[in-house]
Amino acid sequence: MITHVGDRPPTYDAEPTALPAAVPQELDGLVPDTVLDGARYGTYTLRAASVRGDSARFRGELRRDALLTARFGTDEHALVLVAVATGARATASAHLAAADACRWIGEAVGRSHARLSEDIRAGRRGELKSGLNRLTDRTYGKLRARAAELGTEPRRYTAGLRCLLLPGDPDCRTRIFFGIGPGGLFRLRDGSWQDLEPEVPAASGTSADNGSGTGSGPSRPGPGSGTGSGSASGWPDGGPGGEGLTADPAVTTSWPSYVEDPPGPPGPPEVPGLPAEPFRFRGSVARPGDTLLLCGPGLAGPLRGEPALARELAARWAPGQAPGLVAFLADTQLRVKGYSDDRTSAGVWEA
């Protein structure tokens, strides 16, 4: 089986070289080179992995990415959360910020999982977007507060955060994506990749491209693929995808029901001069045979920038049956020269 794609082999070795330096009093801050998880609920099979990048493996640096998979509730009321976070580059505490982001959004979703599950099954799209936006804002407020505790700049203790919500009800095929920051959301349907990343307005002085790479890899659905705003009370079925996409930008629904913590003093304000990342949200209805792929920027970049990687993964996953854990790990580690960051991803195979 091939281990890399592209015209030339990658610079670094395929296997880890150096372990990160350890401090006796801070051993709980170490993170393993690789994390692997999986599950099966309802009509889908989940595979998730987070792997230290080639560059970090060679230099003995910690994995900046964090991965959380968690189930809340039971039976048809169960709700599975997958959270992927990437800490800021060139900061010593990047791995801690990523872990905090995953943990705090997990706690928030867990406290509201019953209402979230109900709203997903009922197709309450507007309420979901506003509620999840609020929970995400609270998570970033905690990151700013933690930065203040550590005496560091908020921009140095932060992380991109991307999440999937997957209901356990076999009669509900709605899949919810939300988050902030760069990365990718892709769907493999009928052997072809589609880039489902929600379109967001460009921040002042920045590009609408989220920094996760461009190229001729997986492509966005063309016009008429169901990108209308639709009704806030359900999932529109227009377009060939038969799915609801990003909710209307103006969120008017108040959301007193999704409460992460008891009311308390407000967190630190936004930092002047620090560009605000837009909140991303997308709800879609899966079809049998679909594969949904959520990933951080370390995998989104080569998927968009190296067509050979997109083709190879499509060939491996197009048959529709979920790979085993070890096979999924090998697939997501397919190496591409010029892309050596951590790779964290979650694949959802629909039966």
mmCIF file of C-alpha atoms in Angstrom:
data_model
loop_
_atom_site.group_PDB
_atom_site.id
_atom_site.type_symbol
_atom_site.label_atom_id
_atom_site.label_comp_id
_atom_site.label_asym_id
_atom_site.label_seq_id
_atom_site.Cartn_x
_atom_site.Cartn_y
_atom_site.Cartn_z
ATOM 1 C CA MET A 1 0.000 0.000 0.000
ATOM 2 C CA ILE A 2 1.329 3.477 -0.846
ATOM 3 C CA THR A 3 2.369 5.725 2.034
ATOM 4 C CA HIS A 4 2.640 9.024 0.173
ATOM 5 C CA VAL A 5 1.221 10.762 -2.895
ATOM 6 C CA GLY A 6 2.551 13.486 -5.165
ATOM 7 C CA ASP A 7 5.599 13.890 -7.366
ATOM 8 C CA ARG A 8 8.220 13.574 -4.607
ATOM 9 C CA PRO A 9 8.438 11.845 -1.226
ATOM 10 C CA PRO A 10 8.067 14.009 1.904
ATOM 11 C CA THR A 11 11.180 15.390 3.589
ATOM 12 C CA TYR A 12 10.666 13.813 6.999
ATOM 13 C CA ASP A 13 10.563 10.171 8.050
ATOM 14 C CA ALA A 14 7.183 8.497 8.193
ATOM 15 C CA GLU A 15 7.628 7.369 11.816
ATOM 16 C CA PRO A 16 8.263 9.411 14.995
ATOM 17 C CA THR A 17 11.877 10.395 15.643
ATOM 18 C CA ALA A 18 11.981 12.458 18.853
ATOM 19 C CA LEU A 19 9.768 12.643 21.930
ATOM 20 C CA PRO A 20 8.836 16.062 23.321
ATOM 21 C CA ALA A 21 10.943 17.292 26.239
ATOM 22 C CA ALA A 22 9.334 16.522 29.601
ATOM 23 C CA VAL A 23 9.362 18.408 32.905
ATOM 24 C CA PRO A 24 8.952 16.249 36.034
ATOM 25 C CA GLN A 25 6.380 18.590 37.576
ATOM 26 C CA GLU A 26 4.321 18.913 34.369
ATOM 27 C CA LEU A 27 3.869 15.358 33.127
ATOM 28 C CA ASP A 28 0.096 15.836 32.886
ATOM 29 C CA GLY A 29 0.793 18.321 30.084
ATOM 30 C CA LEU A 30 2.232 15.643 27.790
ATOM 31 C CA VAL A 31 0.067 14.350 24.958
ATOM 32 C CA PRO A 32 0.480 11.069 23.052
ATOM 33 C CA ASP A 33 1.715 11.022 19.467
ATOM 34 C CA THR A 34 -1.512 9.403 18.233
ATOM 35 C CA VAL A 35 -5.130 9.154 19.393
ATOM 36 C CA LEU A 36 -7.611 6.778 17.719
ATOM 37 C CA ASP A 37 -11.309 6.189 18.395
ATOM 38 C CA GLY A 38 -14.456 4.850 16.772
ATOM 39 C CA ALA A 39 -18.084 3.858 17.333
ATOM 40 C CA ARG A 40 -21.301 2.844 15.576
ATOM 41 C CA TYR A 41 -24.746 4.339 16.296
ATOM 42 C CA GLY A 42 -27.963 4.423 14.349
ATOM 43 C CA THR A 43 -27.131 4.302 10.647
ATOM 44 C CA TYR A 44 -23.547 5.566 10.845
ATOM 45 C CA THR A 45 -20.067 4.384 11.755
ATOM 46 C CA LEU A 46 -17.585 6.850 13.220
ATOM 47 C CA ARG A 47 -13.816 6.824 12.877
ATOM 48 C CA ALA A 48 -11.604 9.507 14.453
ATOM 49 C CA ALA A 49 -7.853 10.036 14.702
ATOM 50 C CA SER A 50 -5.341 12.691 15.713
ATOM 51 C CA VAL A 51 -1.669 12.266 14.738
ATOM 52 C CA ARG A 52 1.386 14.395 15.394
ATOM 53 C CA GLY A 53 2.693 15.939 12.193
ATOM 54 C CA ASP A 54 5.917 14.860 10.498
ATOM 55 C CA SER A 55 7.646 18.111 11.435
ATOM 56 C CA ALA A 56 6.683 17.850 15.124
ATOM 57 C CA ARG A 57 7.729 14.186 15.178
ATOM 58 C CA PHE A 58 11.159 15.087 13.834
ATOM 59 C CA ARG A 59 11.699 18.130 16.067
ATOM 60 C CA GLY A 60 10.333 16.570 19.260
ATOM 61 C CA GLU A 61 7.418 18.991 19.530
ATOM 62 C CA LEU A 62 4.041 18.314 21.110
ATOM 63 C CA ARG A 63 0.951 17.639 19.022
ATOM 64 C CA ARG A 64 -0.951 20.953 18.807
ATOM 65 C CA ASP A 65 -4.191 19.268 17.775
ATOM 66 C CA ALA A 66 -6.713 17.872 20.240
ATOM 67 C CA LEU A 67 -9.565 15.421 19.629
ATOM 68 C CA LEU A 68 -12.642 14.724 21.736
ATOM 69 C CA THR A 69 -15.280 12.060 21.053
ATOM 70 C CA ALA A 70 -18.123 11.809 23.557
ATOM 71 C CA ARG A 71 -21.620 10.316 23.797
ATOM 72 C CA PHE A 72 -24.315 11.935 25.900
ATOM 73 C CA GLY A 73 -27.635 10.198 26.587
ATOM 74 C CA THR A 74 -28.801 6.735 25.568
ATOM 75 C CA ASP A 75 -30.785 4.927 22.863
ATOM 76 C CA GLU A 76 -32.547 7.191 20.338
ATOM 77 C CA HIS A 77 -31.891 10.208 22.570
ATOM 78 C CA ALA A 78 -28.114 9.748 22.421
ATOM 79 C CA LEU A 79 -26.003 12.530 20.957
ATOM 80 C CA VAL A 80 -22.396 12.042 19.828
ATOM 81 C CA LEU A 81 -20.032 15.015 19.820
ATOM 82 C CA VAL A 82 -16.776 15.057 17.874
ATOM 83 C CA ALA A 83 -14.570 18.085 18.561
ATOM 84 C CA VAL A 84 -11.324 18.895 16.736
ATOM 85 C CA ALA A 85 -9.142 21.767 17.965
ATOM 86 C CA THR A 86 -5.843 23.196 16.703
ATOM 87 C CA GLY A 87 -3.708 25.376 18.973
ATOM 88 C CA ALA A 88 -1.952 28.511 17.810
ATOM 89 C CA ARG A 89 1.300 27.938 15.939
ATOM 90 C CA ALA A 90 4.650 28.664 17.624
ATOM 91 C CA THR A 91 3.255 28.854 21.165
ATOM 92 C CA ALA A 92 4.393 26.629 24.035
ATOM 93 C CA SER A 93 0.849 26.169 25.366
ATOM 94 C CA ALA A 94 -0.857 25.398 22.044
ATOM 95 C CA HIS A 95 -1.679 21.819 23.063
ATOM 96 C CA LEU A 96 -3.189 22.980 26.359
ATOM 97 C CA ALA A 97 -5.420 25.576 24.680
ATOM 98 C CA ALA A 98 -6.632 22.977 22.175
ATOM 99 C CA ALA A 99 -7.415 20.518 24.959
ATOM 100 C CA ASP A 100 -9.237 23.209 26.943
ATOM 101 C CA ALA A 101 -11.329 24.157 23.906
ATOM 102 C CA CYS A 102 -12.399 20.550 23.380
ATOM 103 C CA ARG A 103 -13.130 19.977 27.050
ATOM 104 C CA TRP A 104 -15.146 23.162 27.539
ATOM 105 C CA ILE A 105 -17.279 22.749 24.420
ATOM 106 C CA GLY A 106 -17.806 19.127 25.476
ATOM 107 C CA GLU A 107 -19.035 20.205 28.897
ATOM 108 C CA ALA A 108 -21.354 22.777 27.324
ATOM 109 C CA VAL A 109 -22.850 20.347 24.812
ATOM 110 C CA GLY A 110 -23.178 17.667 27.476
ATOM 111 C CA ARG A 111 -25.221 19.924 29.735
ATOM 112 C CA SER A 112 -27.572 20.763 26.872
ATOM 113 C CA HIS A 113 -27.543 17.428 25.033
ATOM 114 C CA ALA A 114 -31.221 16.584 25.645
ATOM 115 C CA ARG A 115 -32.419 19.851 24.112
ATOM 116 C CA LEU A 116 -29.872 19.677 21.314
ATOM 117 C CA SER A 117 -30.917 16.139 20.411
ATOM 118 C CA GLU A 118 -34.575 17.136 20.398
ATOM 119 C CA ASP A 119 -33.939 20.160 18.192
ATOM 120 C CA ILE A 120 -31.849 18.172 15.709
ATOM 121 C CA ARG A 121 -34.552 15.529 15.363
ATOM 122 C CA ALA A 122 -37.236 18.227 15.000
ATOM 123 C CA GLY A 123 -35.222 20.205 12.433
ATOM 124 C CA ARG A 124 -35.131 23.438 14.456
ATOM 125 C CA ARG A 125 -32.305 24.890 12.446
ATOM 126 C CA GLY A 126 -32.413 28.522 13.551
ATOM 127 C CA GLU A 127 -32.526 27.610 17.218
ATOM 128 C CA LEU A 128 -29.628 25.202 16.801
ATOM 129 C CA LYS A 129 -27.428 27.789 15.172
ATOM 130 C CA SER A 130 -28.069 30.481 17.759
ATOM 131 C CA GLY A 131 -27.722 28.052 20.663
ATOM 132 C CA LEU A 132 -24.484 26.509 19.438
ATOM 133 C CA ASN A 133 -23.101 29.955 18.640
ATOM 134 C CA ARG A 134 -23.737 30.940 22.226
ATOM 135 C CA LEU A 135 -22.075 27.816 23.644
ATOM 136 C CA THR A 136 -19.062 28.386 21.375
ATOM 137 C CA ASP A 137 -18.794 32.022 22.474
ATOM 138 C CA ARG A 138 -18.740 30.885 26.101
ATOM 139 C CA THR A 139 -15.923 28.461 25.318
ATOM 140 C CA TYR A 140 -13.818 31.236 23.802
ATOM 141 C CA GLY A 141 -14.619 33.468 26.744
ATOM 142 C CA LYS A 142 -13.116 30.797 28.989
ATOM 143 C CA LEU A 143 -10.018 30.627 26.784
ATOM 144 C CA ARG A 144 -9.556 34.402 27.145
ATOM 145 C CA ALA A 145 -10.014 34.124 30.909
ATOM 146 C CA ARG A 146 -7.455 31.313 31.068
ATOM 147 C CA ALA A 147 -4.993 33.415 29.062
ATOM 148 C CA ALA A 148 -5.426 36.226 31.590
ATOM 149 C CA GLU A 149 -4.741 33.784 34.439
ATOM 150 C CA LEU A 150 -1.535 32.688 32.732
ATOM 151 C CA GLY A 151 -0.484 36.264 32.017
ATOM 152 C CA THR A 152 -0.298 35.675 28.267
ATOM 153 C CA GLU A 153 -1.927 37.312 25.269
ATOM 154 C CA PRO A 154 -5.288 35.809 24.246
ATOM 155 C CA ARG A 155 -3.970 35.351 20.710
ATOM 156 C CA ARG A 156 -1.311 32.994 22.121
ATOM 157 C CA TYR A 157 -3.766 30.909 24.132
ATOM 158 C CA THR A 158 -6.482 30.073 21.665
ATOM 159 C CA ALA A 159 -7.433 27.359 19.203
ATOM 160 C CA GLY A 160 -9.525 26.740 16.134
ATOM 161 C CA LEU A 161 -12.485 24.549 17.081
ATOM 162 C CA ARG A 162 -14.628 22.441 14.746
ATOM 163 C CA CYS A 163 -17.374 20.070 15.865
ATOM 164 C CA LEU A 164 -19.883 17.518 14.635
ATOM 165 C CA LEU A 165 -23.122 16.557 16.375
ATOM 166 C CA LEU A 166 -24.424 13.116 15.407
ATOM 167 C CA PRO A 167 -27.773 11.894 16.806
ATOM 168 C CA GLY A 168 -28.094 8.276 17.862
ATOM 169 C CA ASP A 169 -31.656 7.979 16.537
ATOM 170 C CA PRO A 170 -31.543 5.659 13.477
ATOM 171 C CA ASP A 171 -34.511 7.534 11.985
ATOM 172 C CA CYS A 172 -32.639 10.861 12.057
ATOM 173 C CA ARG A 173 -29.981 11.414 9.386
ATOM 174 C CA THR A 174 -29.349 15.078 10.214
ATOM 175 C CA ARG A 175 -25.700 15.923 10.824
ATOM 176 C CA ILE A 176 -24.687 19.226 12.415
ATOM 177 C CA PHE A 177 -21.360 20.999 11.966
ATOM 178 C CA PHE A 178 -20.330 24.113 13.898
ATOM 179 C CA GLY A 179 -17.171 25.845 14.977
ATOM 180 C CA ILE A 180 -14.656 28.633 14.547
ATOM 181 C CA GLY A 181 -11.357 28.679 12.688
ATOM 182 C CA PRO A 182 -9.674 26.953 9.742
ATOM 183 C CA GLY A 183 -10.083 23.351 8.666
ATOM 184 C CA GLY A 184 -12.338 21.379 6.363
ATOM 185 C CA LEU A 185 -15.733 19.748 6.049
ATOM 186 C CA PHE A 186 -15.952 17.387 3.073
ATOM 187 C CA ARG A 187 -18.423 14.828 1.791
ATOM 188 C CA LEU A 188 -17.681 11.851 -0.426
ATOM 189 C CA ARG A 189 -20.829 11.104 -2.424
ATOM 190 C CA ASP A 190 -21.053 8.805 -5.449
ATOM 191 C CA GLY A 191 -17.264 8.626 -5.614
ATOM 192 C CA SER A 192 -16.720 12.413 -5.770
ATOM 193 C CA TRP A 193 -15.617 14.869 -3.114
ATOM 194 C CA GLN A 194 -17.630 17.964 -2.235
ATOM 195 C CA ASP A 195 -16.251 20.800 -0.112
ATOM 196 C CA LEU A 196 -19.035 21.646 2.349
ATOM 197 C CA GLU A 197 -17.199 24.362 4.255
ATOM 198 C CA PRO A 198 -19.789 27.072 5.050
ATOM 199 C CA GLU A 199 -19.208 30.329 3.238
ATOM 200 C CA VAL A 200 -18.427 33.132 5.679
ATOM 201 C CA PRO A 201 -17.838 36.847 5.094
ATOM 202 C CA ALA A 202 -14.198 37.935 5.033
ATOM 203 C CA ALA A 203 -13.036 39.803 8.105
ATOM 204 C CA SER A 204 -11.641 43.277 7.594
ATOM 205 C CA GLY A 205 -8.217 42.997 6.019
ATOM 206 C CA THR A 206 -8.392 39.243 5.676
ATOM 207 C CA SER A 207 -9.263 36.845 2.919
ATOM 208 C CA ALA A 208 -12.386 34.715 2.885
ATOM 209 C CA ASP A 209 -10.040 31.763 2.458
ATOM 210 C CA ASN A 210 -9.583 30.387 5.959
ATOM 211 C CA GLY A 211 -5.903 29.689 5.534
ATOM 212 C CA SER A 212 -6.306 25.968 5.171
ATOM 213 C CA GLY A 213 -5.109 25.891 1.594
ATOM 214 C CA THR A 214 -6.505 26.126 -1.885
ATOM 215 C CA GLY A 215 -6.170 24.007 -4.954
ATOM 216 C CA SER A 216 -7.889 21.520 -7.166
ATOM 217 C CA GLY A 217 -8.676 18.901 -4.539
ATOM 218 C CA PRO A 218 -12.269 18.387 -3.328
ATOM 219 C CA SER A 219 -14.516 20.952 -4.973
ATOM 220 C CA ARG A 220 -17.500 22.876 -3.691
ATOM 221 C CA PRO A 221 -20.924 21.956 -5.031
ATOM 222 C CA GLY A 222 -21.841 24.204 -7.945
ATOM 223 C CA PRO A 223 -24.826 26.488 -8.298
ATOM 224 C CA GLY A 224 -28.135 24.879 -7.500
ATOM 225 C CA SER A 225 -26.721 22.538 -4.857
ATOM 226 C CA GLY A 226 -29.052 23.650 -2.126
ATOM 227 C CA THR A 227 -27.250 26.695 -0.738
ATOM 228 C CA GLY A 228 -30.382 28.707 -0.050
ATOM 229 C CA SER A 229 -31.108 29.894 3.454
ATOM 230 C CA GLY A 230 -34.396 28.017 3.676
ATOM 231 C CA SER A 231 -36.755 27.993 6.615
ATOM 232 C CA ALA A 232 -35.543 28.392 10.158
ATOM 233 C CA SER A 233 -37.987 25.706 11.281
ATOM 234 C CA GLY A 234 -36.602 22.780 9.298
ATOM 235 C CA TRP A 235 -34.159 21.433 6.725
ATOM 236 C CA PRO A 236 -35.021 22.580 3.190
ATOM 237 C CA ASP A 237 -34.840 19.882 0.541
ATOM 238 C CA GLY A 238 -33.988 22.022 -2.449
ATOM 239 C CA GLY A 239 -31.112 21.170 -4.776
ATOM 240 C CA PRO A 240 -29.554 17.846 -5.639
ATOM 241 C CA GLY A 241 -28.052 17.469 -2.165
ATOM 242 C CA GLY A 242 -31.474 17.449 -0.520
ATOM 243 C CA GLU A 243 -30.044 19.248 2.506
ATOM 244 C CA GLY A 244 -30.206 22.427 4.497
ATOM 245 C CA LEU A 245 -27.077 24.547 4.491
ATOM 246 C CA THR A 246 -25.863 27.468 6.540
ATOM 247 C CA ALA A 247 -28.564 29.282 8.462
ATOM 248 C CA ASP A 248 -29.344 32.935 7.827
ATOM 249 C CA PRO A 249 -26.470 35.187 8.986
ATOM 250 C CA ALA A 250 -28.762 37.265 11.197
ATOM 251 C CA VAL A 251 -29.581 35.221 14.266
ATOM 252 C CA THR A 252 -32.737 36.577 15.892
ATOM 253 C CA THR A 253 -33.715 33.653 18.134
ATOM 254 C CA SER A 254 -33.018 34.179 21.813
ATOM 255 C CA TRP A 255 -31.634 31.103 23.523
ATOM 256 C CA PRO A 256 -32.171 30.855 27.285
ATOM 257 C CA SER A 257 -32.306 27.032 27.236
ATOM 258 C CA TYR A 258 -28.690 26.202 26.271
ATOM 259 C CA VAL A 259 -26.831 27.274 29.375
ATOM 260 C CA GLU A 260 -23.272 26.127 29.857
ATOM 261 C CA ASP A 261 -22.805 27.385 33.399
ATOM 262 C CA PRO A 262 -24.851 29.246 36.009
ATOM 263 C CA PRO A 263 -24.800 32.994 35.341
ATOM 264 C CA GLY A 264 -21.608 34.572 36.617
ATOM 265 C CA PRO A 265 -19.349 37.556 36.020
ATOM 266 C CA PRO A 266 -18.634 38.217 32.341
ATOM 267 C CA GLY A 267 -15.369 36.986 30.890
ATOM 268 C CA PRO A 268 -12.643 39.272 29.572
ATOM 269 C CA PRO A 269 -13.706 41.415 26.617
ATOM 270 C CA GLU A 270 -12.568 40.851 23.077
ATOM 271 C CA VAL A 271 -9.048 42.081 22.474
ATOM 272 C CA PRO A 272 -8.844 45.275 20.395
ATOM 273 C CA GLY A 273 -7.073 44.657 17.101
ATOM 274 C CA LEU A 274 -7.560 40.888 17.241
ATOM 275 C CA PRO A 275 -9.638 39.852 14.202
ATOM 276 C CA ALA A 276 -12.839 38.071 15.173
ATOM 277 C CA GLU A 277 -13.264 34.653 13.572
ATOM 278 C CA PRO A 278 -16.762 34.071 12.155
ATOM 279 C CA PHE A 279 -18.925 31.319 13.583
ATOM 280 C CA ARG A 280 -19.514 28.518 11.100
ATOM 281 C CA PHE A 281 -22.632 26.358 11.045
ATOM 282 C CA ARG A 282 -24.061 23.810 8.654
ATOM 283 C CA GLY A 283 -26.789 21.223 8.906
ATOM 284 C CA SER A 284 -27.171 18.511 6.299
ATOM 285 C CA VAL A 285 -29.155 15.349 5.724
ATOM 286 C CA ALA A 286 -27.036 12.290 4.960
ATOM 287 C CA ARG A 287 -27.763 9.692 2.300
ATOM 288 C CA PRO A 288 -26.873 5.998 2.490
ATOM 289 C CA GLY A 289 -23.364 5.574 1.103
ATOM 290 C CA ASP A 290 -22.184 9.090 2.045
ATOM 291 C CA THR A 291 -18.946 9.680 3.901
ATOM 292 C CA LEU A 292 -18.641 12.923 5.857
ATOM 293 C CA LEU A 293 -15.131 14.067 6.775
ATOM 294 C CA LEU A 294 -14.406 16.705 9.423
ATOM 295 C CA CYS A 295 -10.768 17.723 9.730
ATOM 296 C CA GLY A 296 -8.383 20.310 11.067
ATOM 297 C CA PRO A 297 -6.171 22.447 8.800
ATOM 298 C CA GLY A 298 -3.412 19.818 8.766
ATOM 299 C CA LEU A 299 -5.506 17.487 6.608
ATOM 300 C CA ALA A 300 -7.765 20.064 4.956
ATOM 301 C CA GLY A 301 -4.739 21.756 3.381
ATOM 302 C CA PRO A 302 -3.413 18.759 1.426
ATOM 303 C CA LEU A 303 -6.932 17.578 0.562
ATOM 304 C CA ARG A 304 -7.577 20.901 -1.155
ATOM 305 C CA GLY A 305 -4.045 21.377 -2.470
ATOM 306 C CA GLU A 306 -3.016 17.920 -3.715
ATOM 307 C CA PRO A 307 -5.502 16.273 -6.113
ATOM 308 C CA ALA A 308 -3.689 12.934 -5.800
ATOM 309 C CA LEU A 309 -4.570 12.727 -2.106
ATOM 310 C CA ALA A 310 -8.238 13.444 -2.766
ATOM 311 C CA ARG A 311 -8.300 10.782 -5.502
ATOM 312 C CA GLU A 312 -6.564 8.164 -3.361
ATOM 313 C CA LEU A 313 -8.886 8.636 -0.391
ATOM 314 C CA ALA A 314 -11.928 8.606 -2.662
ATOM 315 C CA ALA A 315 -10.758 5.301 -4.143
ATOM 316 C CA ARG A 316 -10.241 3.785 -0.699
ATOM 317 C CA TRP A 317 -13.525 5.022 0.770
ATOM 318 C CA ALA A 318 -15.874 5.035 -2.229
ATOM 319 C CA PRO A 319 -17.069 1.430 -1.692
ATOM 320 C CA GLY A 320 -18.991 2.830 1.283
ATOM 321 C CA GLN A 321 -17.983 0.435 4.047
ATOM 322 C CA ALA A 322 -16.195 2.057 6.946
ATOM 323 C CA PRO A 323 -12.538 1.047 7.338
ATOM 324 C CA GLY A 324 -11.315 -0.455 10.585
ATOM 325 C CA LEU A 325 -9.575 1.777 13.090
ATOM 326 C CA VAL A 326 -6.066 0.869 11.958
ATOM 327 C CA ALA A 327 -6.966 1.253 8.279
ATOM 328 C CA PHE A 328 -8.535 4.680 8.920
ATOM 329 C CA LEU A 329 -5.412 5.797 10.740
ATOM 330 C CA ALA A 330 -3.251 4.671 7.816
ATOM 331 C CA ASP A 331 -5.534 6.415 5.325
ATOM 332 C CA THR A 332 -5.447 9.752 7.112
ATOM 333 C CA GLN A 333 -1.643 9.558 7.384
ATOM 334 C CA LEU A 334 -1.098 9.434 3.620
ATOM 335 C CA ARG A 335 1.780 11.858 3.321
ATOM 336 C CA VAL A 336 2.225 14.759 0.901
ATOM 337 C CA LYS A 337 5.423 16.757 0.474
ATOM 338 C CA GLY A 338 5.026 20.280 1.807
ATOM 339 C CA TYR A 339 2.321 19.354 4.333
ATOM 340 C CA SER A 340 3.797 18.292 7.664
ATOM 341 C CA ASP A 341 1.372 19.621 10.294
ATOM 342 C CA ASP A 342 -0.659 17.553 12.752
ATOM 343 C CA ARG A 343 -3.549 15.677 11.173
ATOM 344 C CA THR A 344 -6.827 15.329 13.033
ATOM 345 C CA SER A 345 -10.019 14.098 11.418
ATOM 346 C CA ALA A 346 -13.289 12.275 11.926
ATOM 347 C CA GLY A 347 -15.053 10.262 9.230
ATOM 348 C CA VAL A 348 -18.742 9.313 9.330
ATOM 349 C CA TRP A 349 -19.841 6.432 7.071
ATOM 350 C CA GLU A 350 -23.572 6.223 6.364
ATOM 351 C CA ALA A 351 -25.272 2.825 5.940
#
